[in-house]
């Protein structure tokens, strides 16, 4: 009797799904994958078939992932869509957690000081002129923003900046930069405002309340209330 | 054990030396034993403002390099019998001749003999600043109602907050011109205090007499009838823990009629 299969191929309407067993050795897996794909490859079809790879509880290093992708790619009309695994390395998990965290800081960021956080920033205090705050995600300032704020500095264009008093020297989101208008805006009583990148790739300042429509994923509350 | 207060500002020309001289003088007038330390090595001024230049024999660098004892370098101000002393800065060395540890040891030693050590800090945030702050336990930040001075004050406060041995700094707003402030052409006291969000310990009006007095080597605080002198004396009283209300700065030359009205208490 044949031993348990290490590679199972399933066809779905989107393409192929490869389930790779996580208890055999990587070498066996590679061999069997190669074998299975060769025997089932249909060279008469022209269209590309996208492949989703599930690796179960096996952890694949970047090099191994590349190797498998290469292996699958060699079979003419197969394209690897993504490789999914149930496991993450500690480093990846920590980074994910960091990027997702809101870090609250109660401080005044003074001239010459730079505050940098990997995830979202909640600043309870002011950013004075000459001071800079940077965040991988969004920036929320409960005080006055008079210095520079840089949200999404890793390239997240969806990041937003909001502040109770929005009087920045410069706003940066991802790689877009805008500066305060030269003439003083009307010194009326203004509500809390937010800045985001609009459809035309410009940084726009608007009422805070527009965010719930523009960036619904800021809400982390699951379900209704 | 005395207190060591560093007078700093970041920006030059806002009145650190004048403030140091006058706070020292005002504290001595209150009967405290005060030692003024000029740390602006290479560009000493405090001795000139105090009118003690011609009595200097040894200086700060001489003390730190062991060429003399502290007591030999201290210049006594004869106007205040045995209350006010000055440790002058060296004129011939530069700021890198001194290290922060040396300064700290020196200030700690002085703290045993004096109630207040007033340390006059050089402008800038380099070695000279670090030397001045090294031995201090309290700090006073001097600024003027100008955007650039306030910006530098903000920077200095940020740096001071990192020094764990220094308490949260106090603020002096110097050279206030009431009429400019009233017209909104100058940042006003409230605005500056709110912006820097540290405790305001005094405001000093811009007064011609201050410059005149400094040039004569007599700190203005010795003259009891001057508006700036009162301001410095008030600051000294606040340092001593008294609660003194802020001076009301008003425009001078109001005309005789207003003065009479004021005399009778009519608003």
PDB file of N, CA, C and O in Angstrom, chain B residues 172-216:
ATOM      1  N   UNK B 172      12.125  82.464  32.695  1.00  0.00           N
ATOM      2  CA  UNK B 172      12.102  83.928  32.822  1.00  0.00           C
ATOM      3  C   UNK B 172      11.908  84.505  31.426  1.00  0.00           C
ATOM      4  O   UNK B 172      12.627  84.124  30.491  1.00  0.00           O
ATOM      5  N   UNK B 173      10.935  85.373  31.272  1.00  0.00           N
ATOM      6  CA  UNK B 173      10.774  86.076  30.002  1.00  0.00           C
ATOM      7  C   UNK B 173      11.376  87.462  30.184  1.00  0.00           C
ATOM      8  O   UNK B 173      10.907  88.254  30.998  1.00  0.00           O
ATOM      9  N   UNK B 174      12.420  87.714  29.433  1.00  0.00           N
ATOM     10  CA  UNK B 174      13.228  88.907  29.612  1.00  0.00           C
ATOM     11  C   UNK B 174      12.929  89.922  28.500  1.00  0.00           C
ATOM     12  O   UNK B 174      12.399  89.557  27.453  1.00  0.00           O
ATOM     13  N   UNK B 175      13.305  91.178  28.726  1.00  0.00           N
ATOM     14  CA  UNK B 175      13.199  92.206  27.690  1.00  0.00           C
ATOM     15  C   UNK B 175      11.788  92.370  27.127  1.00  0.00           C
ATOM     16  O   UNK B 175      11.608  92.426  25.917  1.00  0.00           O
ATOM     17  N   UNK B 176      10.825  92.402  27.997  1.00  0.00           N
ATOM     18  CA  UNK B 176       9.457  92.586  27.521  1.00  0.00           C
ATOM     19  C   UNK B 176       9.211  94.061  27.238  1.00  0.00           C
ATOM     20  O   UNK B 176       9.566  94.912  28.045  1.00  0.00           O
ATOM     21  N   UNK B 177       8.643  94.335  26.095  1.00  0.00           N
ATOM     22  CA  UNK B 177       8.263  95.721  25.785  1.00  0.00           C
ATOM     23  C   UNK B 177       6.751  95.785  25.794  1.00  0.00           C
ATOM     24  O   UNK B 177       6.095  95.343  24.853  1.00  0.00           O
ATOM     25  N   UNK B 178       6.196  96.336  26.876  1.00  0.00           N
ATOM     26  CA  UNK B 178       4.744  96.272  27.079  1.00  0.00           C
ATOM     27  C   UNK B 178       3.940  96.783  25.898  1.00  0.00           C
ATOM     28  O   UNK B 178       2.924  96.183  25.540  1.00  0.00           O
ATOM     29  N   UNK B 179       4.400  97.876  25.257  1.00  0.00           N
ATOM     30  CA  UNK B 179       3.541  98.427  24.194  1.00  0.00           C
ATOM     31  C   UNK B 179       3.508  97.494  22.977  1.00  0.00           C
ATOM     32  O   UNK B 179       2.478  97.327  22.339  1.00  0.00           O
ATOM     33  N   UNK B 180       4.650  96.840  22.681  1.00  0.00           N
ATOM     34  CA  UNK B 180       4.652  95.901  21.550  1.00  0.00           C
ATOM     35  C   UNK B 180       3.783  94.687  21.837  1.00  0.00           C
ATOM     36  O   UNK B 180       3.092  94.158  20.966  1.00  0.00           O
ATOM     37  N   UNK B 181       3.857  94.251  23.087  1.00  0.00           N
ATOM     38  CA  UNK B 181       3.084  93.078  23.469  1.00  0.00           C
ATOM     39  C   UNK B 181       1.597  93.373  23.414  1.00  0.00           C
ATOM     40  O   UNK B 181       0.802  92.558  22.982  1.00  0.00           O
ATOM     41  N   UNK B 182       1.257  94.600  23.856  1.00  0.00           N
ATOM     42  CA  UNK B 182      -0.135  95.006  23.888  1.00  0.00           C
ATOM     43  C   UNK B 182      -0.713  95.058  22.468  1.00  0.00           C
ATOM     44  O   UNK B 182      -1.843  94.646  22.217  1.00  0.00           O
ATOM     45  N   UNK B 183       0.108  95.532  21.533  1.00  0.00           N
ATOM     46  CA  UNK B 183      -0.365  95.627  20.144  1.00  0.00           C
ATOM     47  C   UNK B 183      -0.363  94.282  19.435  1.00  0.00           C
ATOM     48  O   UNK B 183      -0.749  94.192  18.279  1.00  0.00           O
ATOM     49  N   UNK B 184       0.155  93.283  20.092  1.00  0.00           N
ATOM     50  CA  UNK B 184       0.213  91.975  19.455  1.00  0.00           C
ATOM     51  C   UNK B 184       1.381  91.832  18.499  1.00  0.00           C
ATOM     52  O   UNK B 184       1.447  90.894  17.712  1.00  0.00           O
ATOM     53  N   UNK B 185       2.351  92.755  18.561  1.00  0.00           N
ATOM     54  CA  UNK B 185       3.520  92.660  17.692  1.00  0.00           C
ATOM     55  C   UNK B 185       4.595  91.777  18.297  1.00  0.00           C
ATOM     56  O   UNK B 185       5.598  91.475  17.664  1.00  0.00           O
ATOM     57  N   UNK B 186       4.393  91.404  19.538  1.00  0.00           N
ATOM     58  CA  UNK B 186       5.354  90.555  20.214  1.00  0.00           C
ATOM     59  C   UNK B 186       4.567  89.392  20.809  1.00  0.00           C
ATOM     60  O   UNK B 186       3.399  89.542  21.132  1.00  0.00           O
ATOM     61  N   UNK B 187       5.200  88.264  20.939  1.00  0.00           N
ATOM     62  CA  UNK B 187       4.540  87.143  21.603  1.00  0.00           C
ATOM     63  C   UNK B 187       4.183  87.578  23.019  1.00  0.00           C
ATOM     64  O   UNK B 187       4.972  88.240  23.666  1.00  0.00           O
ATOM     65  N   UNK B 188       2.997  87.226  23.490  1.00  0.00           N
ATOM     66  CA  UNK B 188       2.706  87.647  24.859  1.00  0.00           C
ATOM     67  C   UNK B 188       3.047  86.547  25.863  1.00  0.00           C
ATOM     68  O   UNK B 188       3.288  85.402  25.515  1.00  0.00           O
ATOM     69  N   UNK B 189       3.086  86.986  27.127  1.00  0.00           N
ATOM     70  CA  UNK B 189       3.570  86.117  28.206  1.00  0.00           C
ATOM     71  C   UNK B 189       2.794  84.797  28.237  1.00  0.00           C
ATOM     72  O   UNK B 189       3.368  83.714  28.320  1.00  0.00           O
ATOM     73  N   UNK B 190       1.487  84.922  28.130  1.00  0.00           N
ATOM     74  CA  UNK B 190       0.630  83.732  28.186  1.00  0.00           C
ATOM     75  C   UNK B 190       0.993  82.743  27.076  1.00  0.00           C
ATOM     76  O   UNK B 190       1.146  81.542  27.300  1.00  0.00           O
ATOM     77  N   UNK B 191       1.135  83.297  25.870  1.00  0.00           N
ATOM     78  CA  UNK B 191       1.440  82.481  24.696  1.00  0.00           C
ATOM     79  C   UNK B 191       2.734  81.684  24.904  1.00  0.00           C
ATOM     80  O   UNK B 191       2.794  80.485  24.647  1.00  0.00           O
ATOM     81  N   UNK B 192       3.756  82.397  25.376  1.00  0.00           N
ATOM     82  CA  UNK B 192       5.063  81.763  25.554  1.00  0.00           C
ATOM     83  C   UNK B 192       5.000  80.684  26.633  1.00  0.00           C
ATOM     84  O   UNK B 192       5.489  79.571  26.453  1.00  0.00           O
ATOM     85  N   UNK B 193       4.352  81.029  27.747  1.00  0.00           N
ATOM     86  CA  UNK B 193       4.277  80.068  28.849  1.00  0.00           C
ATOM     87  C   UNK B 193       3.518  78.825  28.425  1.00  0.00           C
ATOM     88  O   UNK B 193       3.910  77.700  28.743  1.00  0.00           O
ATOM     89  N   UNK B 194       2.431  79.042  27.688  1.00  0.00           N
ATOM     90  CA  UNK B 194       1.638  77.904  27.238  1.00  0.00           C
ATOM     91  C   UNK B 194       2.440  77.037  26.278  1.00  0.00           C
ATOM     92  O   UNK B 194       2.423  75.816  26.366  1.00  0.00           O
ATOM     93  N   UNK B 195       3.156  77.698  25.398  1.00  0.00           N
ATOM     94  CA  UNK B 195       3.935  76.985  24.398  1.00  0.00           C
ATOM     95  C   UNK B 195       5.017  76.129  25.043  1.00  0.00           C
ATOM     96  O   UNK B 195       5.194  74.962  24.721  1.00  0.00           O
ATOM     97  N   UNK B 196       5.750  76.731  25.967  1.00  0.00           N
ATOM     98  CA  UNK B 196       6.873  76.006  26.573  1.00  0.00           C
ATOM     99  C   UNK B 196       6.416  75.094  27.706  1.00  0.00           C
ATOM    100  O   UNK B 196       7.140  74.191  28.109  1.00  0.00           O
ATOM    101  N   UNK B 197       5.221  75.337  28.191  1.00  0.00           N
ATOM    102  CA  UNK B 197       4.621  74.607  29.320  1.00  0.00           C
ATOM    103  C   UNK B 197       5.606  74.247  30.432  1.00  0.00           C
ATOM    104  O   UNK B 197       5.735  73.083  30.789  1.00  0.00           O
ATOM    105  N   UNK B 198       6.307  75.239  30.938  1.00  0.00           N
ATOM    106  CA  UNK B 198       7.042  75.079  32.188  1.00  0.00           C
ATOM    107  C   UNK B 198       6.662  76.235  33.095  1.00  0.00           C
ATOM    108  O   UNK B 198       6.011  77.178  32.656  1.00  0.00           O
ATOM    109  N   UNK B 199       7.076  76.133  34.350  1.00  0.00           N
ATOM    110  CA  UNK B 199       6.673  77.136  35.329  1.00  0.00           C
ATOM    111  C   UNK B 199       7.347  78.490  35.065  1.00  0.00           C
ATOM    112  O   UNK B 199       8.554  78.568  34.901  1.00  0.00           O
ATOM    113  N   UNK B 200       6.531  79.547  35.055  1.00  0.00           N
ATOM    114  CA  UNK B 200       7.050  80.897  34.848  1.00  0.00           C
ATOM    115  C   UNK B 200       7.488  81.462  36.185  1.00  0.00           C
ATOM    116  O   UNK B 200       6.703  81.540  37.122  1.00  0.00           O
ATOM    117  N   UNK B 201       8.752  81.844  36.307  1.00  0.00           N
ATOM    118  CA  UNK B 201       9.228  82.337  37.603  1.00  0.00           C
ATOM    119  C   UNK B 201       9.412  83.849  37.589  1.00  0.00           C
ATOM    120  O   UNK B 201       9.630  84.462  38.635  1.00  0.00           O
ATOM    121  N   UNK B 202       9.280  84.470  36.423  1.00  0.00           N
ATOM    122  CA  UNK B 202       9.371  85.919  36.417  1.00  0.00           C
ATOM    123  C   UNK B 202       9.367  86.519  35.029  1.00  0.00           C
ATOM    124  O   UNK B 202       9.728  85.872  34.054  1.00  0.00           O
ATOM    125  N   UNK B 203       8.932  87.784  34.964  1.00  0.00           N
ATOM    126  CA  UNK B 203       9.000  88.534  33.714  1.00  0.00           C
ATOM    127  C   UNK B 203       9.760  89.816  33.990  1.00  0.00           C
ATOM    128  O   UNK B 203       9.613  90.414  35.051  1.00  0.00           O
ATOM    129  N   UNK B 204      10.602  90.207  33.048  1.00  0.00           N
ATOM    130  CA  UNK B 204      11.434  91.391  33.242  1.00  0.00           C
ATOM    131  C   UNK B 204      11.224  92.325  32.059  1.00  0.00           C
ATOM    132  O   UNK B 204      11.346  91.908  30.906  1.00  0.00           O
ATOM    133  N   UNK B 205      10.893  93.572  32.362  1.00  0.00           N
ATOM    134  CA  UNK B 205      10.667  94.539  31.290  1.00  0.00           C
ATOM    135  C   UNK B 205      11.999  95.001  30.704  1.00  0.00           C
ATOM    136  O   UNK B 205      13.026  94.986  31.373  1.00  0.00           O
ATOM    137  N   UNK B 206      11.947  95.376  29.450  1.00  0.00           N
ATOM    138  CA  UNK B 206      13.122  95.931  28.784  1.00  0.00           C
ATOM    139  C   UNK B 206      13.309  97.358  29.305  1.00  0.00           C
ATOM    140  O   UNK B 206      12.405  98.174  29.222  1.00  0.00           O
ATOM    141  N   UNK B 207      14.455  97.618  29.865  1.00  0.00           N
ATOM    142  CA  UNK B 207      14.646  98.935  30.465  1.00  0.00           C
ATOM    143  C   UNK B 207      16.058  99.431  30.186  1.00  0.00           C
ATOM    144  O   UNK B 207      17.024  98.696  30.338  1.00  0.00           O
ATOM    145  N   UNK B 208      16.146 100.696  29.775  1.00  0.00           N
ATOM    146  CA  UNK B 208      17.459 101.267  29.443  1.00  0.00           C
ATOM    147  C   UNK B 208      18.416 101.244  30.635  1.00  0.00           C
ATOM    148  O   UNK B 208      19.620 101.101  30.476  1.00  0.00           O
ATOM    149  N   UNK B 209      17.853 101.396  31.813  1.00  0.00           N
ATOM    150  CA  UNK B 209      18.676 101.455  33.017  1.00  0.00           C
ATOM    151  C   UNK B 209      19.486 100.171  33.227  1.00  0.00           C
ATOM    152  O   UNK B 209      20.559 100.198  33.813  1.00  0.00           O
ATOM    153  N   UNK B 210      18.924  99.038  32.746  1.00  0.00           N
ATOM    154  CA  UNK B 210      19.602  97.755  32.929  1.00  0.00           C
ATOM    155  C   UNK B 210      20.954  97.789  32.223  1.00  0.00           C
ATOM    156  O   UNK B 210      21.981  97.416  32.794  1.00  0.00           O
ATOM    157  N   UNK B 211      20.944  98.286  31.000  1.00  0.00           N
ATOM    158  CA  UNK B 211      22.167  98.332  30.211  1.00  0.00           C
ATOM    159  C   UNK B 211      23.150  99.317  30.842  1.00  0.00           C
ATOM    160  O   UNK B 211      24.338  99.030  31.001  1.00  0.00           O
ATOM    161  N   UNK B 212      22.590 100.452  31.258  1.00  0.00           N
ATOM    162  CA  UNK B 212      23.421 101.478  31.870  1.00  0.00           C
ATOM    163  C   UNK B 212      24.110 100.920  33.117  1.00  0.00           C
ATOM    164  O   UNK B 212      25.326 101.063  33.306  1.00  0.00           O
ATOM    165  N   UNK B 213      23.336 100.262  33.943  1.00  0.00           N
ATOM    166  CA  UNK B 213      23.872  99.711  35.184  1.00  0.00           C
ATOM    167  C   UNK B 213      24.929  98.653  34.902  1.00  0.00           C
ATOM    168  O   UNK B 213      25.991  98.638  35.526  1.00  0.00           O
ATOM    169  N   UNK B 214      24.631  97.781  33.937  1.00  0.00           N
ATOM    170  CA  UNK B 214      25.595  96.732  33.589  1.00  0.00           C
ATOM    171  C   UNK B 214      26.914  97.339  33.143  1.00  0.00           C
ATOM    172  O   UNK B 214      27.985  96.854  33.510  1.00  0.00           O
ATOM    173  N   UNK B 215      26.831  98.387  32.348  1.00  0.00           N
ATOM    174  CA  UNK B 215      28.039  99.019  31.854  1.00  0.00           C
ATOM    175  C   UNK B 215      28.861  99.662  32.980  1.00  0.00           C
ATOM    176  O   UNK B 215      30.068  99.802  32.861  1.00  0.00           O
ATOM    177  N   UNK B 216      28.180 100.033  34.046  1.00  0.00           N
ATOM    178  CA  UNK B 216      28.882 100.609  35.190  1.00  0.00           C
ATOM    179  C   UNK B 216      29.361  99.545  36.163  1.00  0.00           C
ATOM    180  O   UNK B 216      29.965  99.867  37.181  1.00  0.00           O
TER     181      UNK B 216
END
